[in-house]
mmCIF file of C-alpha atoms and ligand atoms in Angstrom:
data_model
loop_
_atom_site.group_PDB
_atom_site.id
_atom_site.type_symbol
_atom_site.label_atom_id
_atom_site.label_comp_id
_atom_site.label_asym_id
_atom_site.label_seq_id
_atom_site.Cartn_x
_atom_site.Cartn_y
_atom_site.Cartn_z
ATOM 1 C CA MET A 236 -8.377 43.724 102.871
ATOM 2 C CA LYS A 237 -12.074 44.103 103.402
ATOM 3 C CA ARG A 238 -14.181 45.750 100.770
ATOM 4 C CA LYS A 239 -17.276 47.634 101.686
ATOM 5 C CA PHE A 240 -20.321 45.743 100.588
ATOM 6 C CA LYS A 241 -22.355 47.462 97.954
ATOM 7 C CA MET A 242 -26.115 47.096 98.404
ATOM 8 C CA GLY A 243 -28.008 44.707 96.187
ATOM 9 C CA LEU A 244 -27.904 41.053 95.322
ATOM 10 C CA ILE A 245 -24.161 40.802 94.919
ATOM 11 C CA GLY A 246 -23.574 42.481 98.249
ATOM 12 C CA LEU A 247 -26.095 40.265 99.975
ATOM 13 C CA SER A 248 -24.616 37.081 98.618
ATOM 14 C CA ALA A 249 -21.094 38.260 99.467
ATOM 15 C CA ALA A 250 -22.190 39.020 103.014
ATOM 16 C CA PHE A 251 -23.778 35.592 103.242
ATOM 17 C CA LEU A 252 -20.595 33.901 102.029
ATOM 18 C CA VAL A 253 -18.449 35.833 104.470
ATOM 19 C CA ALA A 254 -20.801 35.091 107.340
ATOM 20 C CA CYS A 255 -20.741 31.380 106.569
ATOM 21 C CA GLY A 256 -17.180 31.009 105.483
ATOM 22 C CA SER A 257 -15.075 32.444 108.238
ATOM 23 C CA ALA A 258 -15.135 31.534 111.876
ATOM 24 C CA ASP A 259 -13.491 34.690 113.133
ATOM 25 C CA SER A 260 -15.477 37.186 111.080
ATOM 26 C CA GLY A 261 -18.239 39.210 112.615
ATOM 27 C CA SER A 262 -16.449 40.929 115.453
ATOM 28 C CA GLY A 263 -14.049 42.527 112.989
ATOM 29 C CA SER A 264 -11.117 40.754 114.632
ATOM 30 C CA GLY A 265 -8.903 38.714 112.372
ATOM 31 C CA GLU A 266 -9.085 41.371 109.675
ATOM 32 C CA LYS A 267 -5.689 42.452 108.466
ATOM 33 C CA LEU A 268 -5.407 45.854 106.856
ATOM 34 C CA THR A 269 -3.034 46.412 103.981
ATOM 35 C CA VAL A 270 -1.134 49.693 104.129
ATOM 36 C CA GLY A 271 0.949 50.810 101.151
ATOM 37 C CA THR A 272 4.035 53.011 100.979
ATOM 38 C CA ASP A 273 6.840 54.145 98.676
ATOM 39 C CA ALA A 274 9.914 53.148 100.653
ATOM 40 C CA ALA A 275 12.353 55.530 98.953
ATOM 41 C CA TYR A 276 11.903 58.608 101.123
ATOM 42 C CA ALA A 277 14.205 58.457 104.135
ATOM 43 C CA PRO A 278 13.847 59.288 106.973
ATOM 44 C CA PHE A 279 10.103 58.641 106.561
ATOM 45 C CA GLU A 280 10.262 55.302 104.760
ATOM 46 C CA SER A 281 13.144 53.451 103.209
ATOM 47 C CA LEU A 282 14.413 49.926 102.831
ATOM 48 C CA ASP A 283 16.929 48.414 105.202
ATOM 49 C CA GLY A 284 17.515 45.162 103.350
ATOM 50 C CA GLU A 285 14.018 43.738 103.033
ATOM 51 C CA LYS A 286 12.676 45.754 105.940
ATOM 52 C CA ILE A 287 10.808 49.037 105.591
ATOM 53 C CA VAL A 288 12.039 51.471 108.244
ATOM 54 C CA GLY A 289 11.428 55.106 109.106
ATOM 55 C CA PHE A 290 9.450 57.638 111.072
ATOM 56 C CA ASP A 291 6.236 56.783 109.214
ATOM 57 C CA VAL A 292 6.772 53.075 109.865
ATOM 58 C CA ASP A 293 7.118 53.577 113.634
ATOM 59 C CA LEU A 294 4.239 56.049 113.709
ATOM 60 C CA LEU A 295 1.952 53.679 111.805
ATOM 61 C CA ASP A 296 2.865 50.848 114.135
ATOM 62 C CA ALA A 297 2.083 52.923 117.227
ATOM 63 C CA VAL A 298 -1.232 54.106 115.771
ATOM 64 C CA MET A 299 -2.314 50.632 114.694
ATOM 65 C CA LYS A 300 -1.357 49.118 118.056
ATOM 66 C CA GLU A 301 -3.273 51.850 119.835
ATOM 67 C CA ALA A 302 -6.293 51.267 117.571
ATOM 68 C CA GLY A 303 -6.012 47.506 118.007
ATOM 69 C CA LEU A 304 -5.797 46.961 114.255
ATOM 70 C CA ASP A 305 -3.767 44.229 112.602
ATOM 71 C CA TYR A 306 -1.985 45.391 109.469
ATOM 72 C CA GLU A 307 0.719 44.731 106.954
ATOM 73 C CA LEU A 308 2.876 47.459 105.379
ATOM 74 C CA THR A 309 3.834 46.847 101.764
ATOM 75 C CA ASN A 310 6.174 48.719 99.453
ATOM 76 C CA LYS A 311 4.044 49.676 96.463
ATOM 77 C CA GLY A 312 5.915 52.601 94.959
ATOM 78 C CA TRP A 313 4.481 56.106 94.703
ATOM 79 C CA ASP A 314 2.267 56.211 91.594
ATOM 80 C CA PRO A 315 1.055 52.603 92.088
ATOM 81 C CA LEU A 316 0.089 53.442 95.679
ATOM 82 C CA PHE A 317 -2.483 55.996 94.505
ATOM 83 C CA ILE A 318 -3.857 53.562 91.937
ATOM 84 C CA ALA A 319 -4.090 50.856 94.615
ATOM 85 C CA LEU A 320 -6.006 53.291 96.849
ATOM 86 C CA GLN A 321 -8.452 54.077 94.053
ATOM 87 C CA ASN A 322 -8.995 50.386 93.376
ATOM 88 C CA GLU A 323 -9.270 49.732 97.111
ATOM 89 C CA GLU A 324 -6.487 47.175 96.867
ATOM 90 C CA VAL A 325 -5.009 48.792 99.963
ATOM 91 C CA ASP A 326 -6.891 50.041 102.995
ATOM 92 C CA ALA A 327 -4.545 52.953 103.630
ATOM 93 C CA GLY A 328 -1.234 54.511 102.698
ATOM 94 C CA ILE A 329 1.520 56.198 104.683
ATOM 95 C CA SER A 330 4.277 57.820 102.671
ATOM 96 C CA ALA A 331 4.970 61.377 103.814
ATOM 97 C CA ILE A 332 1.812 62.253 101.877
ATOM 98 C CA THR A 333 0.769 65.870 102.006
ATOM 99 C CA ILE A 334 -2.890 66.558 102.704
ATOM 100 C CA ASN A 335 -4.141 68.950 100.023
ATOM 101 C CA ASP A 336 -7.412 69.932 98.364
ATOM 102 C CA ASP A 337 -6.576 68.262 95.102
ATOM 103 C CA ARG A 338 -6.026 64.879 96.758
ATOM 104 C CA LYS A 339 -9.004 65.355 99.065
ATOM 105 C CA LYS A 340 -11.234 65.153 95.980
ATOM 106 C CA SER A 341 -10.222 61.529 95.478
ATOM 107 C CA TYR A 342 -9.020 60.325 98.891
ATOM 108 C CA ASP A 343 -9.631 60.721 102.588
ATOM 109 C CA PHE A 344 -6.934 61.632 105.100
ATOM 110 C CA SER A 345 -6.280 61.164 108.789
ATOM 111 C CA SER A 346 -5.650 64.166 110.983
ATOM 112 C CA PRO A 347 -2.210 65.732 110.273
ATOM 113 C CA TYR A 348 0.837 64.099 111.836
ATOM 114 C CA PHE A 349 3.835 66.041 110.499
ATOM 115 C CA GLU A 350 4.572 69.555 109.237
ATOM 116 C CA SER A 351 6.744 69.843 106.140
ATOM 117 C CA ILE A 352 7.775 72.282 103.412
ATOM 118 C CA ASN A 353 9.549 71.847 100.105
ATOM 119 C CA MET A 354 13.268 72.585 99.978
ATOM 120 C CA ILE A 355 15.974 72.781 97.322
ATOM 121 C CA LEU A 356 18.970 70.436 97.139
ATOM 122 C CA ALA A 357 21.860 71.548 94.904
ATOM 123 C CA LYS A 358 25.617 71.195 94.547
ATOM 124 C CA GLN A 359 27.963 73.305 96.686
ATOM 125 C CA GLY A 360 28.873 76.504 94.874
ATOM 126 C CA THR A 361 25.435 76.820 93.272
ATOM 127 C CA SER A 362 24.090 80.301 92.518
ATOM 128 C CA ILE A 363 20.606 79.281 93.696
ATOM 129 C CA LYS A 364 19.413 81.389 96.639
ATOM 130 C CA SER A 365 15.651 81.012 96.362
ATOM 131 C CA ALA A 366 13.045 79.037 94.455
ATOM 132 C CA LYS A 367 12.706 81.894 91.959
ATOM 133 C CA ASP A 368 16.287 81.255 90.861
ATOM 134 C CA LEU A 369 15.184 77.845 89.546
ATOM 135 C CA GLU A 370 13.412 79.527 86.622
ATOM 136 C CA GLY A 371 14.894 78.248 83.355
ATOM 137 C CA MET A 372 17.032 75.635 85.155
ATOM 138 C CA LYS A 373 16.592 71.899 84.892
ATOM 139 C CA VAL A 374 15.175 70.718 88.214
ATOM 140 C CA SER A 375 14.235 67.184 89.248
ATOM 141 C CA VAL A 376 11.244 66.146 91.342
ATOM 142 C CA GLN A 377 9.455 62.941 92.167
ATOM 143 C CA ASN A 378 6.507 62.650 89.793
ATOM 144 C CA GLY A 379 3.170 63.714 91.245
ATOM 145 C CA THR A 380 4.547 65.286 94.409
ATOM 146 C CA THR A 381 3.898 68.693 95.906
ATOM 147 C CA GLY A 382 7.459 69.567 94.802
ATOM 148 C CA GLN A 383 6.342 69.219 91.187
ATOM 149 C CA ALA A 384 3.147 71.169 91.926
ATOM 150 C CA ALA A 385 5.081 74.000 93.612
ATOM 151 C CA LEU A 386 7.406 74.393 90.623
ATOM 152 C CA GLU A 387 4.547 74.281 88.126
ATOM 153 C CA LYS A 388 2.689 76.895 90.125
ATOM 154 C CA MET A 389 5.695 79.212 89.911
ATOM 155 C CA PHE A 390 6.868 78.530 86.363
ATOM 156 C CA GLY A 391 4.021 76.692 84.602
ATOM 157 C CA LYS A 392 4.398 73.195 83.193
ATOM 158 C CA SER A 393 7.874 72.999 81.701
ATOM 159 C CA GLU A 394 10.296 70.655 79.985
ATOM 160 C CA ASN A 395 12.816 71.798 82.574
ATOM 161 C CA ILE A 396 10.916 70.078 85.369
ATOM 162 C CA LYS A 397 12.270 66.536 85.201
ATOM 163 C CA LYS A 398 9.966 64.006 86.821
ATOM 164 C CA TYR A 399 11.217 60.754 88.295
ATOM 165 C CA GLU A 400 9.403 57.727 89.585
ATOM 166 C CA ASN A 401 10.969 58.097 93.023
ATOM 167 C CA ASN A 402 13.032 60.596 94.956
ATOM 168 C CA VAL A 403 16.194 58.486 94.937
ATOM 169 C CA LEU A 404 16.237 58.783 91.130
ATOM 170 C CA ALA A 405 15.512 62.516 91.356
ATOM 171 C CA ILE A 406 18.602 62.937 93.566
ATOM 172 C CA GLN A 407 20.632 60.679 91.266
ATOM 173 C CA ALA A 408 19.855 63.094 88.414
ATOM 174 C CA LEU A 409 21.466 65.899 90.423
ATOM 175 C CA LEU A 410 24.558 63.814 91.213
ATOM 176 C CA ASN A 411 24.860 62.884 87.507
ATOM 177 C CA GLY A 412 24.667 66.522 86.466
ATOM 178 C CA GLU A 413 21.418 66.035 84.532
ATOM 179 C CA VAL A 414 19.726 68.711 86.623
ATOM 180 C CA GLU A 415 20.896 71.652 88.719
ATOM 181 C CA ALA A 416 18.615 71.090 91.671
ATOM 182 C CA VAL A 417 16.095 68.760 93.318
ATOM 183 C CA VAL A 418 12.925 69.947 95.036
ATOM 184 C CA ALA A 419 11.538 67.649 97.729
ATOM 185 C CA ASP A 420 10.398 67.712 101.350
ATOM 186 C CA ASN A 421 12.764 69.507 103.746
ATOM 187 C CA ALA A 422 13.429 66.626 106.131
ATOM 188 C CA VAL A 423 14.283 64.306 103.237
ATOM 189 C CA VAL A 424 16.582 66.762 101.508
ATOM 190 C CA GLN A 425 18.357 67.627 104.785
ATOM 191 C CA GLU A 426 18.760 63.968 105.718
ATOM 192 C CA TYR A 427 20.370 63.190 102.374
ATOM 193 C CA GLU A 428 22.739 66.162 102.530
ATOM 194 C CA LYS A 429 23.787 65.289 106.094
ATOM 195 C CA ASN A 430 24.356 61.590 105.357
ATOM 196 C CA ASN A 431 26.336 62.179 102.171
ATOM 197 C CA PRO A 432 29.027 64.784 102.900
ATOM 198 C CA ASP A 433 31.192 63.332 100.115
ATOM 199 C CA LYS A 434 28.560 64.428 97.548
ATOM 200 C CA LYS A 435 29.204 68.094 98.462
ATOM 201 C CA LEU A 436 25.607 69.301 98.447
ATOM 202 C CA VAL A 437 23.746 72.229 99.977
ATOM 203 C CA THR A 438 20.122 72.713 100.985
ATOM 204 C CA ILE A 439 18.324 75.972 100.293
ATOM 205 C CA SER A 440 15.102 76.838 102.093
ATOM 206 C CA ASP A 441 12.558 79.337 100.804
ATOM 207 C CA LYS A 442 9.658 79.929 103.141
ATOM 208 C CA GLU A 443 8.205 82.630 100.898
ATOM 209 C CA ASN A 444 7.783 80.608 97.751
ATOM 210 C CA PHE A 445 7.133 77.216 99.284
ATOM 211 C CA GLU A 446 4.139 76.636 101.523
ATOM 212 C CA SER A 447 3.843 74.752 104.775
ATOM 213 C CA GLU A 448 2.263 71.314 104.324
ATOM 214 C CA PHE A 449 0.987 68.567 106.616
ATOM 215 C CA TYR A 450 1.275 64.828 106.160
ATOM 216 C CA GLY A 451 -1.637 62.502 106.770
ATOM 217 C CA ILE A 452 -2.376 58.812 106.493
ATOM 218 C CA ILE A 453 -4.358 58.421 103.270
ATOM 219 C CA PHE A 454 -7.453 56.258 102.709
ATOM 220 C CA PRO A 455 -9.690 55.358 99.806
ATOM 221 C CA LYS A 456 -12.619 57.740 99.742
ATOM 222 C CA ASP A 457 -15.241 56.834 102.347
ATOM 223 C CA GLY A 458 -13.074 54.079 103.804
ATOM 224 C CA GLU A 459 -13.948 52.576 107.146
ATOM 225 C CA HIS A 460 -10.995 53.196 109.421
ATOM 226 C CA GLN A 461 -10.416 56.946 109.601
ATOM 227 C CA GLU A 462 -12.273 57.444 112.815
ATOM 228 C CA GLU A 463 -10.490 54.813 114.896
ATOM 229 C CA ILE A 464 -7.156 55.781 113.410
ATOM 230 C CA ASN A 465 -7.704 59.465 114.202
ATOM 231 C CA LYS A 466 -8.614 58.555 117.746
ATOM 232 C CA ALA A 467 -5.444 56.490 118.099
ATOM 233 C CA MET A 468 -3.359 59.260 116.504
ATOM 234 C CA LYS A 469 -4.681 61.786 118.983
ATOM 235 C CA LYS A 470 -3.949 59.401 121.845
ATOM 236 C CA ILE A 471 -0.299 58.828 120.905
ATOM 237 C CA ILE A 472 0.234 62.547 120.349
ATOM 238 C CA ASP A 473 -1.221 63.293 123.784
ATOM 239 C CA ASP A 474 0.492 60.496 125.713
ATOM 240 C CA GLY A 475 4.041 61.171 124.474
ATOM 241 C CA LYS A 476 4.468 58.109 122.226
ATOM 242 C CA TYR A 477 4.528 60.393 119.178
ATOM 243 C CA ALA A 478 7.241 62.557 120.770
ATOM 244 C CA GLU A 479 9.286 59.442 121.525
ATOM 245 C CA ILE A 480 9.171 58.337 117.877
ATOM 246 C CA TYR A 481 9.887 61.857 116.682
ATOM 247 C CA LYS A 482 12.969 62.105 118.906
ATOM 248 C CA LYS A 483 14.242 58.759 117.668
ATOM 249 C CA TRP A 484 14.212 59.959 114.043
ATOM 250 C CA PHE A 485 14.838 63.695 114.321
ATOM 251 C CA GLY A 486 16.835 63.982 117.544
ATOM 252 C CA GLU A 487 14.631 66.726 118.994
ATOM 253 C CA GLU A 488 11.271 67.384 120.601
ATOM 254 C CA PRO A 489 8.372 67.871 118.187
ATOM 255 C CA ASN A 490 6.119 70.894 118.268
ATOM 256 C CA VAL A 491 2.855 69.010 118.608
ATOM 257 C CA ASP A 492 0.828 72.216 118.885
ATOM 258 C CA VAL A 493 1.055 72.793 115.122
ATOM 259 C CA LEU A 494 -0.692 69.438 114.598
ATOM 260 C CA LYS A 495 -3.633 70.462 116.725
ATOM 261 C CA GLN A 496 -4.602 73.657 114.896
HETATM 262 N N1 LIG B 617 5.015 65.296 100.676
HETATM 263 C C1 LIG B 617 5.154 65.195 99.253
HETATM 264 C C2 LIG B 617 3.821 64.900 98.625
HETATM 265 O O1 LIG B 617 2.940 64.446 99.289
HETATM 266 C C3 LIG B 617 6.167 64.146 98.823
HETATM 267 C C4 LIG B 617 5.912 62.797 99.363
HETATM 268 C C5 LIG B 617 6.752 61.720 98.706
HETATM 269 N N2 LIG B 617 6.713 60.526 99.474
HETATM 270 C C6 LIG B 617 7.375 59.399 99.168
HETATM 271 N N3 LIG B 617 7.325 58.385 99.975
HETATM 272 N N4 LIG B 617 8.050 59.333 98.061
HETATM 273 O O2 LIG B 617 3.631 65.087 97.458
#
């Protein structure tokens, strides 16, 4: 973690200490970036034992290798990740994070790397056909996600919108019968439904009431690495590395044109 030096006496003395104290400083090599995630959002990031695995993990690795940046990915959790970004305790975050205007006020983003849309997960036999049918029903979301925002936009803030610290708990609430549906990103909801046939779930898409979203790597505002990371991102999208990673996790070719608009 490298903090930007603020001007003034403190900055000058810090720069002096760094210059004197570390043999490999100066060229920028030897710096290790800390990247945070919330590893409870398969197939983008989840834990396999101690290891964080997923599409985002492979994408980040390819981008960082391409950019020649050393990094460490750490599992922070969702709400703590945003706090860590604000405090500049992490240099970046990757966590299926949607780029939106609200977040752009407080954070910077890389260029988009994945298109997504919210989707409904419910039990087989449900009467839910569209997002509008969720009105008056108890629905779970991960706190502070675009799923929560989409529901609040449609129905206003409501007691019926049950917010959980992570998406695994939001799905658990559905399985327990505490809520009638979960709203989360389509790939996540579909992955869960497919991998858990015994839970007898269905996914319901609604392209009218939910909006298309794009994920980006997130940075503290005015961080230092956006430019090189964007360059590396563009390179791996153009040279087929991105498509290779996409195929590994989603079993099909990506439409990279939507990322270039
Ligand atoms: N794309 C949604 C958002 O940005 C949900 C992301 C949740 N990611 C996670 N790792 N839990 O709000």
